[in-house]
């Protein structure tokens, strides 16, 4: 089994390298296939764009169209490799975990090797500010953690607070304060930031983009945590419910309406962090993380990270809170099956870099009881 996995890993990384070489030559690799617009690398490029009177949306749309029309077969090779390389078992053995981690981390590094963003200096000021706001610093244990909402970040903050002494019981049933007693990279000086990025252990965790979106929808609109219905309901009603009566409390917002809202958000920096693309939140090509763990192997990957960072602490990764209602595969299939194919395709386009960079296969389309039905593939 191990030999087979290693063979798949080798073939897959060769495939990814070839695809990146082919796409990189055309300047299309790792361009954000999301409606955030052209990724303006420097202020000089931004000024040049303004002089040409170019628009972010139209440029991004053209790039997305060219990528899809000219290179879809190469993208499919990557996706096929991901589907073969990643496997989920209830109790993976140590060798399987090591191979899966190697695939994920080598895939992201291979993708980033072709990108012209290689450090935070290549980001715009706004991108850097948002990135440094996502990264938690622990100077005693010398690590940086970039948290991604809806990817167990509350539990990770619980662990960090426990190690730092601001939380006395790691199992304490409390609603997490996401800012109190934590130090963020944005609070430090330029030289302090550079030193930590160069010398500290850096990690982040990722999740299947479709699962993360549905989890965000169920939490923010289903349970109305954070009053999201009131914040986004009027916009959804105005855009997608013309001529329909609305009660005003917006407790019937559908997943498809939420997806349309996400797709129609032109500027990625205006997206709520709970559904902003993961690569935009943590900028892996700029930060060069030492480890990227997965929500699918959360307990195993979290234990691996803790072995690297906890020192003499007795911290461990706690189980989910009792009130947690997991987003199961059945729930995902049910909700995705209710989305019109054109909206789902637009959504995949918007998150394509999350899928490919972090090794997730987009949903596969097939017929189900006479309707188009989508079944997510999860590593």
mmCIF file of C-alpha atoms in Angstrom:
data_model
loop_
_atom_site.group_PDB
_atom_site.id
_atom_site.type_symbol
_atom_site.label_atom_id
_atom_site.label_comp_id
_atom_site.label_asym_id
_atom_site.label_seq_id
_atom_site.Cartn_x
_atom_site.Cartn_y
_atom_site.Cartn_z
ATOM 1 C CA UNK A 1 0.000 0.000 0.000
ATOM 2 C CA UNK A 2 2.782 2.419 0.920
ATOM 3 C CA UNK A 3 4.616 1.679 -2.328
ATOM 4 C CA UNK A 4 1.451 2.387 -4.305
ATOM 5 C CA UNK A 5 0.891 5.684 -2.489
ATOM 6 C CA UNK A 6 4.499 6.708 -3.109
ATOM 7 C CA UNK A 7 4.173 5.873 -6.783
ATOM 8 C CA UNK A 8 0.993 7.967 -7.000
ATOM 9 C CA UNK A 9 2.738 10.818 -5.188
ATOM 10 C CA UNK A 10 5.665 10.781 -7.577
ATOM 11 C CA UNK A 11 3.470 10.661 -10.677
ATOM 12 C CA UNK A 12 1.166 13.331 -9.325
ATOM 13 C CA UNK A 13 3.938 15.792 -8.508
ATOM 14 C CA UNK A 14 5.458 15.253 -11.952
ATOM 15 C CA UNK A 15 2.027 15.968 -13.452
ATOM 16 C CA UNK A 16 1.643 19.140 -11.387
ATOM 17 C CA UNK A 17 5.122 20.320 -12.339
ATOM 18 C CA UNK A 18 4.405 19.780 -16.027
ATOM 19 C CA UNK A 19 1.087 21.566 -15.830
ATOM 20 C CA UNK A 20 2.628 24.525 -14.011
ATOM 21 C CA UNK A 21 5.395 24.729 -16.615
ATOM 22 C CA UNK A 22 2.847 24.761 -19.429
ATOM 23 C CA UNK A 23 0.554 27.270 -17.768
ATOM 24 C CA UNK A 24 3.352 29.367 -16.341
ATOM 25 C CA UNK A 25 4.666 30.071 -19.807
ATOM 26 C CA UNK A 26 1.381 31.674 -20.739
ATOM 27 C CA UNK A 27 1.302 33.792 -17.590
ATOM 28 C CA UNK A 28 -1.919 32.192 -16.443
ATOM 29 C CA UNK A 29 -0.793 30.054 -13.546
ATOM 30 C CA UNK A 30 -1.889 31.144 -10.101
ATOM 31 C CA UNK A 31 -3.848 34.127 -11.305
ATOM 32 C CA UNK A 32 -6.824 34.469 -8.976
ATOM 33 C CA UNK A 33 -9.742 32.785 -10.725
ATOM 34 C CA UNK A 34 -12.016 34.666 -8.404
ATOM 35 C CA UNK A 35 -13.894 37.887 -8.802
ATOM 36 C CA UNK A 36 -11.360 39.806 -6.750
ATOM 37 C CA UNK A 37 -9.995 41.141 -9.994
ATOM 38 C CA UNK A 38 -6.436 41.240 -11.203
ATOM 39 C CA UNK A 39 -3.934 40.582 -8.434
ATOM 40 C CA UNK A 40 -2.016 43.856 -8.552
ATOM 41 C CA UNK A 41 1.487 42.908 -7.476
ATOM 42 C CA UNK A 42 3.012 46.321 -6.827
ATOM 43 C CA UNK A 43 1.940 49.895 -6.463
ATOM 44 C CA UNK A 44 3.688 50.685 -9.767
ATOM 45 C CA UNK A 45 1.595 48.093 -11.572
ATOM 46 C CA UNK A 46 -1.519 49.465 -9.902
ATOM 47 C CA UNK A 47 -0.740 52.974 -11.127
ATOM 48 C CA UNK A 48 -0.087 51.664 -14.633
ATOM 49 C CA UNK A 49 -3.431 49.897 -14.580
ATOM 50 C CA UNK A 50 -5.191 53.096 -13.550
ATOM 51 C CA UNK A 51 -3.524 55.020 -16.403
ATOM 52 C CA UNK A 52 -4.779 52.431 -18.884
ATOM 53 C CA UNK A 53 -8.243 52.810 -17.355
ATOM 54 C CA UNK A 54 -8.434 49.074 -16.972
ATOM 55 C CA UNK A 55 -10.898 47.436 -14.595
ATOM 56 C CA UNK A 56 -10.154 44.597 -12.264
ATOM 57 C CA UNK A 57 -13.306 42.667 -13.045
ATOM 58 C CA UNK A 58 -13.005 42.694 -16.846
ATOM 59 C CA UNK A 59 -9.329 41.689 -16.725
ATOM 60 C CA UNK A 60 -10.016 38.854 -14.328
ATOM 61 C CA UNK A 61 -12.945 37.696 -16.439
ATOM 62 C CA UNK A 62 -10.762 37.497 -19.542
ATOM 63 C CA UNK A 63 -8.070 35.594 -17.688
ATOM 64 C CA UNK A 64 -10.631 33.183 -16.269
ATOM 65 C CA UNK A 65 -12.097 32.578 -19.710
ATOM 66 C CA UNK A 66 -8.696 31.997 -21.307
ATOM 67 C CA UNK A 67 -7.644 29.660 -18.504
ATOM 68 C CA UNK A 68 -10.831 27.636 -18.832
ATOM 69 C CA UNK A 69 -10.921 27.497 -22.628
ATOM 70 C CA UNK A 70 -7.250 26.974 -23.397
ATOM 71 C CA UNK A 71 -6.016 24.962 -20.425
ATOM 72 C CA UNK A 72 -8.973 23.015 -19.104
ATOM 73 C CA UNK A 73 -7.317 19.717 -20.021
ATOM 74 C CA UNK A 74 -4.266 20.549 -17.890
ATOM 75 C CA UNK A 75 -6.399 21.629 -14.971
ATOM 76 C CA UNK A 76 -8.272 18.346 -15.245
ATOM 77 C CA UNK A 77 -4.948 16.481 -15.037
ATOM 78 C CA UNK A 78 -4.257 18.180 -11.712
ATOM 79 C CA UNK A 79 -7.751 17.387 -10.458
ATOM 80 C CA UNK A 80 -7.473 13.761 -11.564
ATOM 81 C CA UNK A 81 -4.146 13.493 -9.777
ATOM 82 C CA UNK A 82 -5.657 14.913 -6.618
ATOM 83 C CA UNK A 83 -8.538 12.448 -6.762
ATOM 84 C CA UNK A 84 -6.126 9.522 -7.094
ATOM 85 C CA UNK A 85 -3.530 10.742 -4.646
ATOM 86 C CA UNK A 86 -5.755 11.599 -1.684
ATOM 87 C CA UNK A 87 -7.701 9.000 0.185
ATOM 88 C CA UNK A 88 -9.683 9.278 3.387
ATOM 89 C CA UNK A 89 -9.867 6.352 5.762
ATOM 90 C CA UNK A 90 -11.457 6.376 9.220
ATOM 91 C CA UNK A 91 -8.182 5.350 10.856
ATOM 92 C CA UNK A 92 -5.264 6.109 8.510
ATOM 93 C CA UNK A 93 -1.968 4.576 9.540
ATOM 94 C CA UNK A 94 1.149 6.660 10.107
ATOM 95 C CA UNK A 95 2.627 5.972 6.669
ATOM 96 C CA UNK A 96 -0.583 7.005 4.929
ATOM 97 C CA UNK A 97 -0.679 10.234 6.949
ATOM 98 C CA UNK A 98 2.932 11.055 6.117
ATOM 99 C CA UNK A 99 2.331 10.476 2.426
ATOM 100 C CA UNK A 100 -0.863 12.529 2.384
ATOM 101 C CA UNK A 101 0.883 15.391 4.181
ATOM 102 C CA UNK A 102 3.767 15.188 1.769
ATOM 103 C CA UNK A 103 1.422 15.364 -1.211
ATOM 104 C CA UNK A 104 -0.457 18.358 0.135
ATOM 105 C CA UNK A 105 2.599 20.345 1.141
ATOM 106 C CA UNK A 106 4.614 19.526 -1.967
ATOM 107 C CA UNK A 107 1.645 20.375 -4.173
ATOM 108 C CA UNK A 108 1.299 23.823 -2.674
ATOM 109 C CA UNK A 109 5.029 24.474 -2.939
ATOM 110 C CA UNK A 110 5.062 23.352 -6.559
ATOM 111 C CA UNK A 111 2.158 25.644 -7.416
ATOM 112 C CA UNK A 112 3.782 28.565 -5.610
ATOM 113 C CA UNK A 113 7.110 28.010 -7.354
ATOM 114 C CA UNK A 114 5.533 29.387 -10.534
ATOM 115 C CA UNK A 115 3.976 32.401 -8.837
ATOM 116 C CA UNK A 116 5.572 35.840 -8.836
ATOM 117 C CA UNK A 117 4.506 36.361 -5.217
ATOM 118 C CA UNK A 118 7.349 35.008 -3.125
ATOM 119 C CA UNK A 119 7.232 37.223 -0.033
ATOM 120 C CA UNK A 120 4.848 39.637 1.712
ATOM 121 C CA UNK A 121 6.653 42.485 -0.047
ATOM 122 C CA UNK A 122 5.063 41.317 -3.297
ATOM 123 C CA UNK A 123 1.592 41.884 -1.865
ATOM 124 C CA UNK A 124 -0.342 45.112 -1.921
ATOM 125 C CA UNK A 125 -0.585 47.110 1.288
ATOM 126 C CA UNK A 126 -4.174 45.947 1.830
ATOM 127 C CA UNK A 127 -3.250 42.299 1.287
ATOM 128 C CA UNK A 128 -0.393 42.539 3.776
ATOM 129 C CA UNK A 129 -2.590 44.188 6.394
ATOM 130 C CA UNK A 130 -5.215 41.470 6.076
ATOM 131 C CA UNK A 131 -2.589 38.715 6.090
ATOM 132 C CA UNK A 132 -0.850 39.998 9.228
ATOM 133 C CA UNK A 133 -4.251 40.283 10.915
ATOM 134 C CA UNK A 134 -4.738 36.532 10.395
ATOM 135 C CA UNK A 135 -1.438 35.399 11.899
ATOM 136 C CA UNK A 136 -1.125 34.718 15.626
ATOM 137 C CA UNK A 137 2.311 34.986 17.250
ATOM 138 C CA UNK A 138 3.761 32.928 20.091
ATOM 139 C CA UNK A 139 7.216 34.276 20.937
ATOM 140 C CA UNK A 140 7.916 31.807 23.728
ATOM 141 C CA UNK A 141 7.451 28.774 21.477
ATOM 142 C CA UNK A 142 8.467 30.592 18.307
ATOM 143 C CA UNK A 143 5.570 29.780 16.016
ATOM 144 C CA UNK A 144 3.117 31.616 13.762
ATOM 145 C CA UNK A 145 -0.385 30.313 13.140
ATOM 146 C CA UNK A 146 -2.532 31.677 10.328
ATOM 147 C CA UNK A 147 -6.113 30.967 11.275
ATOM 148 C CA UNK A 148 -8.809 30.241 8.688
ATOM 149 C CA UNK A 149 -12.392 30.688 9.928
ATOM 150 C CA UNK A 150 -14.456 27.474 9.760
ATOM 151 C CA UNK A 151 -11.314 25.344 9.908
ATOM 152 C CA UNK A 152 -11.129 24.608 13.654
ATOM 153 C CA UNK A 153 -9.620 28.018 14.406
ATOM 154 C CA UNK A 154 -11.581 28.363 17.670
ATOM 155 C CA UNK A 155 -10.030 25.189 19.024
ATOM 156 C CA UNK A 156 -6.577 26.255 17.918
ATOM 157 C CA UNK A 157 -7.000 29.582 19.714
ATOM 158 C CA UNK A 158 -8.125 27.652 22.764
ATOM 159 C CA UNK A 159 -4.941 25.564 22.615
ATOM 160 C CA UNK A 160 -2.724 28.625 22.150
ATOM 161 C CA UNK A 161 -4.344 30.472 25.058
ATOM 162 C CA UNK A 162 -3.891 27.412 27.244
ATOM 163 C CA UNK A 163 -0.198 27.131 26.361
ATOM 164 C CA UNK A 164 0.286 30.846 27.019
ATOM 165 C CA UNK A 165 -1.479 30.668 30.395
ATOM 166 C CA UNK A 166 -4.538 32.853 29.725
ATOM 167 C CA UNK A 167 -6.859 29.811 29.774
ATOM 168 C CA UNK A 168 -6.598 27.478 32.738
ATOM 169 C CA UNK A 169 -8.687 24.601 31.405
ATOM 170 C CA UNK A 170 -8.437 23.542 27.781
ATOM 171 C CA UNK A 171 -11.833 21.796 28.003
ATOM 172 C CA UNK A 172 -13.624 24.798 29.500
ATOM 173 C CA UNK A 173 -16.989 25.297 27.806
ATOM 174 C CA UNK A 174 -16.813 28.947 26.809
ATOM 175 C CA UNK A 175 -17.593 30.981 23.726
ATOM 176 C CA UNK A 176 -14.246 31.883 22.250
ATOM 177 C CA UNK A 177 -13.104 35.501 22.273
ATOM 178 C CA UNK A 178 -11.143 35.540 19.039
ATOM 179 C CA UNK A 179 -8.936 38.524 19.894
ATOM 180 C CA UNK A 180 -8.451 38.721 23.667
ATOM 181 C CA UNK A 181 -5.111 37.498 25.071
ATOM 182 C CA UNK A 182 -3.652 36.879 21.606
ATOM 183 C CA UNK A 183 -0.833 38.693 19.799
ATOM 184 C CA UNK A 184 -1.184 39.208 16.067
ATOM 185 C CA UNK A 185 1.591 39.821 13.580
ATOM 186 C CA UNK A 186 0.090 43.179 12.556
ATOM 187 C CA UNK A 187 0.877 44.541 16.038
ATOM 188 C CA UNK A 188 4.641 44.243 15.496
ATOM 189 C CA UNK A 189 7.136 46.443 13.683
ATOM 190 C CA UNK A 190 8.358 45.733 10.170
ATOM 191 C CA UNK A 191 11.668 44.254 11.343
ATOM 192 C CA UNK A 192 9.963 42.197 14.047
ATOM 193 C CA UNK A 193 7.608 40.779 11.442
ATOM 194 C CA UNK A 194 10.428 39.918 9.062
ATOM 195 C CA UNK A 195 12.408 38.185 11.788
ATOM 196 C CA UNK A 196 9.480 36.002 12.833
ATOM 197 C CA UNK A 197 8.535 35.104 9.283
ATOM 198 C CA UNK A 198 12.114 33.980 8.668
ATOM 199 C CA UNK A 199 12.770 32.132 11.930
ATOM 200 C CA UNK A 200 9.504 30.870 13.441
ATOM 201 C CA UNK A 201 7.614 27.666 12.694
ATOM 202 C CA UNK A 202 4.661 28.605 10.478
ATOM 203 C CA UNK A 203 1.503 26.570 9.990
ATOM 204 C CA UNK A 204 -2.105 26.794 8.822
ATOM 205 C CA UNK A 205 -5.028 24.407 8.342
ATOM 206 C CA UNK A 206 -7.275 24.078 5.294
ATOM 207 C CA UNK A 207 -10.599 22.468 4.462
ATOM 208 C CA UNK A 208 -12.522 21.353 1.386
ATOM 209 C CA UNK A 209 -13.766 24.704 0.002
ATOM 210 C CA UNK A 210 -17.320 23.426 -0.491
ATOM 211 C CA UNK A 211 -17.536 22.062 3.043
ATOM 212 C CA UNK A 212 -16.162 25.297 4.441
ATOM 213 C CA UNK A 213 -18.713 27.386 2.525
ATOM 214 C CA UNK A 214 -21.619 25.236 3.662
ATOM 215 C CA UNK A 215 -20.359 25.309 7.238
ATOM 216 C CA UNK A 216 -20.198 29.112 7.087
ATOM 217 C CA UNK A 217 -23.707 29.299 5.625
ATOM 218 C CA UNK A 218 -25.234 26.985 8.224
ATOM 219 C CA UNK A 219 -23.526 28.818 11.076
ATOM 220 C CA UNK A 220 -24.057 32.411 9.953
ATOM 221 C CA UNK A 221 -27.411 32.168 8.185
ATOM 222 C CA UNK A 222 -28.967 28.967 9.505
ATOM 223 C CA UNK A 223 -28.204 29.720 13.157
ATOM 224 C CA UNK A 224 -27.875 33.481 12.502
ATOM 225 C CA UNK A 225 -24.676 33.709 14.530
ATOM 226 C CA UNK A 226 -23.489 37.305 14.361
ATOM 227 C CA UNK A 227 -26.767 38.663 12.970
ATOM 228 C CA UNK A 228 -25.764 37.786 9.404
ATOM 229 C CA UNK A 229 -29.336 37.581 8.143
ATOM 230 C CA UNK A 230 -29.903 41.254 8.900
ATOM 231 C CA UNK A 231 -26.502 42.216 7.480
ATOM 232 C CA UNK A 232 -26.842 40.408 4.153
ATOM 233 C CA UNK A 233 -30.576 39.665 3.857
ATOM 234 C CA UNK A 234 -31.591 43.015 2.279
ATOM 235 C CA UNK A 235 -28.875 42.680 -0.394
ATOM 236 C CA UNK A 236 -29.895 39.112 -1.200
ATOM 237 C CA UNK A 237 -33.579 40.077 -1.417
ATOM 238 C CA UNK A 238 -32.869 43.052 -3.668
ATOM 239 C CA UNK A 239 -30.647 41.094 -6.059
ATOM 240 C CA UNK A 240 -32.255 37.671 -6.217
ATOM 241 C CA UNK A 241 -35.872 38.001 -5.092
ATOM 242 C CA UNK A 242 -37.337 40.604 -7.406
ATOM 243 C CA UNK A 243 -41.096 40.672 -7.184
ATOM 244 C CA UNK A 244 -41.237 38.278 -4.243
ATOM 245 C CA UNK A 245 -42.679 39.132 -0.857
ATOM 246 C CA UNK A 246 -40.204 39.154 2.007
ATOM 247 C CA UNK A 247 -41.054 38.957 5.670
ATOM 248 C CA UNK A 248 -38.135 41.170 6.625
ATOM 249 C CA UNK A 249 -36.451 38.729 8.998
ATOM 250 C CA UNK A 250 -34.729 36.834 6.155
ATOM 251 C CA UNK A 251 -34.841 33.502 7.963
ATOM 252 C CA UNK A 252 -35.416 31.649 4.702
ATOM 253 C CA UNK A 253 -32.189 32.534 2.874
ATOM 254 C CA UNK A 254 -31.160 29.544 0.776
ATOM 255 C CA UNK A 255 -27.712 28.129 0.152
ATOM 256 C CA UNK A 256 -28.063 28.973 -3.542
ATOM 257 C CA UNK A 257 -28.801 32.610 -2.717
ATOM 258 C CA UNK A 258 -25.758 32.671 -0.463
ATOM 259 C CA UNK A 259 -23.640 31.154 -3.232
ATOM 260 C CA UNK A 260 -24.837 33.780 -5.684
ATOM 261 C CA UNK A 261 -23.927 36.497 -3.197
ATOM 262 C CA UNK A 262 -20.423 35.046 -2.860
ATOM 263 C CA UNK A 263 -19.961 34.722 -6.612
ATOM 264 C CA UNK A 264 -21.193 38.271 -7.246
ATOM 265 C CA UNK A 265 -18.802 39.837 -4.732
ATOM 266 C CA UNK A 266 -16.370 41.647 -7.011
ATOM 267 C CA UNK A 267 -13.633 42.468 -4.526
ATOM 268 C CA UNK A 268 -12.271 39.530 -2.542
ATOM 269 C CA UNK A 269 -11.136 41.905 0.196
ATOM 270 C CA UNK A 270 -14.780 42.798 0.801
ATOM 271 C CA UNK A 271 -15.648 39.172 1.460
ATOM 272 C CA UNK A 272 -16.391 38.140 5.002
ATOM 273 C CA UNK A 273 -13.390 36.157 6.341
ATOM 274 C CA UNK A 274 -15.641 33.169 7.001
ATOM 275 C CA UNK A 275 -15.893 32.551 3.265
ATOM 276 C CA UNK A 276 -12.959 34.510 1.834
ATOM 277 C CA UNK A 277 -10.728 32.096 -0.138
ATOM 278 C CA UNK A 278 -8.138 30.432 2.058
ATOM 279 C CA UNK A 279 -5.215 31.341 -0.170
ATOM 280 C CA UNK A 280 -6.231 34.995 0.096
ATOM 281 C CA UNK A 281 -6.485 34.856 3.875
ATOM 282 C CA UNK A 282 -3.096 33.253 4.497
ATOM 283 C CA UNK A 283 -1.136 33.918 1.265
ATOM 284 C CA UNK A 284 0.831 30.621 1.276
ATOM 285 C CA UNK A 285 3.096 31.643 -1.587
ATOM 286 C CA UNK A 286 4.219 34.733 0.323
ATOM 287 C CA UNK A 287 4.592 33.131 3.756
ATOM 288 C CA UNK A 288 6.014 29.668 2.879
ATOM 289 C CA UNK A 289 4.395 27.663 5.657
ATOM 290 C CA UNK A 290 6.341 24.814 7.213
ATOM 291 C CA UNK A 291 3.167 22.771 7.492
ATOM 292 C CA UNK A 292 -0.352 22.878 6.071
ATOM 293 C CA UNK A 293 -2.728 20.562 7.884
ATOM 294 C CA UNK A 294 -6.191 19.483 6.831
ATOM 295 C CA UNK A 295 -9.566 19.558 8.537
ATOM 296 C CA UNK A 296 -10.165 16.047 7.175
ATOM 297 C CA UNK A 297 -7.261 14.691 9.263
ATOM 298 C CA UNK A 298 -7.601 17.307 11.978
ATOM 299 C CA UNK A 299 -6.783 15.289 15.092
ATOM 300 C CA UNK A 300 -3.772 13.624 13.495
ATOM 301 C CA UNK A 301 -2.377 16.771 11.881
ATOM 302 C CA UNK A 302 -3.016 18.844 15.004
ATOM 303 C CA UNK A 303 -1.112 16.314 17.088
ATOM 304 C CA UNK A 304 1.757 16.486 14.606
ATOM 305 C CA UNK A 305 1.905 20.299 14.873
ATOM 306 C CA UNK A 306 1.712 20.218 18.667
ATOM 307 C CA UNK A 307 4.711 17.918 18.735
ATOM 308 C CA UNK A 308 6.620 20.652 16.920
ATOM 309 C CA UNK A 309 5.479 23.671 18.955
ATOM 310 C CA UNK A 310 4.253 22.882 22.475
ATOM 311 C CA UNK A 311 7.614 22.430 24.175
ATOM 312 C CA UNK A 312 7.094 21.403 27.813
ATOM 313 C CA UNK A 313 3.369 22.223 27.765
ATOM 314 C CA UNK A 314 0.861 19.416 28.311
ATOM 315 C CA UNK A 315 -1.494 20.948 25.722
ATOM 316 C CA UNK A 316 -3.475 18.678 23.461
ATOM 317 C CA UNK A 317 -6.033 19.313 20.750
ATOM 318 C CA UNK A 318 -9.517 19.129 22.305
ATOM 319 C CA UNK A 319 -12.565 17.575 20.795
ATOM 320 C CA UNK A 320 -15.323 19.701 19.313
ATOM 321 C CA UNK A 321 -17.591 21.605 21.637
ATOM 322 C CA UNK A 322 -20.859 19.887 22.596
ATOM 323 C CA UNK A 323 -22.948 22.455 20.730
ATOM 324 C CA UNK A 324 -21.063 21.831 17.463
ATOM 325 C CA UNK A 325 -23.253 20.522 14.638
ATOM 326 C CA UNK A 326 -20.913 19.032 12.022
ATOM 327 C CA UNK A 327 -21.311 19.578 8.297
ATOM 328 C CA UNK A 328 -21.650 15.992 7.096
ATOM 329 C CA UNK A 329 -21.228 14.589 3.604
ATOM 330 C CA UNK A 330 -24.988 14.002 3.362
ATOM 331 C CA UNK A 331 -25.679 17.641 4.148
ATOM 332 C CA UNK A 332 -23.173 18.756 1.531
ATOM 333 C CA UNK A 333 -24.666 16.514 -1.155
ATOM 334 C CA UNK A 334 -28.182 17.671 -0.338
ATOM 335 C CA UNK A 335 -27.338 21.373 -0.539
ATOM 336 C CA UNK A 336 -25.118 21.145 -3.612
ATOM 337 C CA UNK A 337 -27.866 19.208 -5.361
ATOM 338 C CA UNK A 338 -30.149 22.227 -4.981
ATOM 339 C CA UNK A 339 -27.809 24.657 -6.744
ATOM 340 C CA UNK A 340 -28.237 25.372 -10.441
ATOM 341 C CA UNK A 341 -25.244 24.074 -12.429
ATOM 342 C CA UNK A 342 -24.262 27.509 -13.721
ATOM 343 C CA UNK A 343 -23.998 28.949 -10.208
ATOM 344 C CA UNK A 344 -22.011 25.993 -8.956
ATOM 345 C CA UNK A 345 -19.586 26.296 -11.866
ATOM 346 C CA UNK A 346 -19.095 29.986 -11.135
ATOM 347 C CA UNK A 347 -18.416 29.103 -7.513
ATOM 348 C CA UNK A 348 -15.816 26.510 -8.492
ATOM 349 C CA UNK A 349 -14.152 29.097 -10.739
ATOM 350 C CA UNK A 350 -14.025 31.542 -7.853
ATOM 351 C CA UNK A 351 -12.337 29.060 -5.524
ATOM 352 C CA UNK A 352 -10.285 27.162 -8.100
ATOM 353 C CA UNK A 353 -6.995 28.221 -6.517
ATOM 354 C CA UNK A 354 -8.090 26.883 -3.134
ATOM 355 C CA UNK A 355 -8.958 23.570 -4.766
ATOM 356 C CA UNK A 356 -5.703 23.186 -6.663
ATOM 357 C CA UNK A 357 -3.227 24.809 -4.254
ATOM 358 C CA UNK A 358 -4.388 22.763 -1.270
ATOM 359 C CA UNK A 359 -5.116 19.523 -3.108
ATOM 360 C CA UNK A 360 -8.900 19.317 -3.247
ATOM 361 C CA UNK A 361 -10.895 18.029 -6.187
ATOM 362 C CA UNK A 362 -13.908 20.161 -7.184
ATOM 363 C CA UNK A 363 -17.325 18.456 -7.084
ATOM 364 C CA UNK A 364 -18.013 15.938 -9.820
ATOM 365 C CA UNK A 365 -21.183 16.302 -11.864
ATOM 366 C CA UNK A 366 -23.497 13.395 -12.625
ATOM 367 C CA UNK A 367 -27.153 12.692 -13.197
ATOM 368 C CA UNK A 368 -29.376 11.991 -10.246
ATOM 369 C CA UNK A 369 -33.082 11.175 -10.605
ATOM 370 C CA UNK A 370 -33.377 13.257 -13.741
ATOM 371 C CA UNK A 371 -31.749 16.335 -12.208
ATOM 372 C CA UNK A 372 -28.178 17.543 -12.190
ATOM 373 C CA UNK A 373 -26.655 16.476 -8.924
ATOM 374 C CA UNK A 374 -23.199 17.217 -7.528
ATOM 375 C CA UNK A 375 -21.214 14.929 -5.281
ATOM 376 C CA UNK A 376 -18.218 16.525 -3.521
ATOM 377 C CA UNK A 377 -14.876 14.797 -3.560
ATOM 378 C CA UNK A 378 -12.964 15.288 -0.332
ATOM 379 C CA UNK A 379 -9.367 14.244 0.329
#
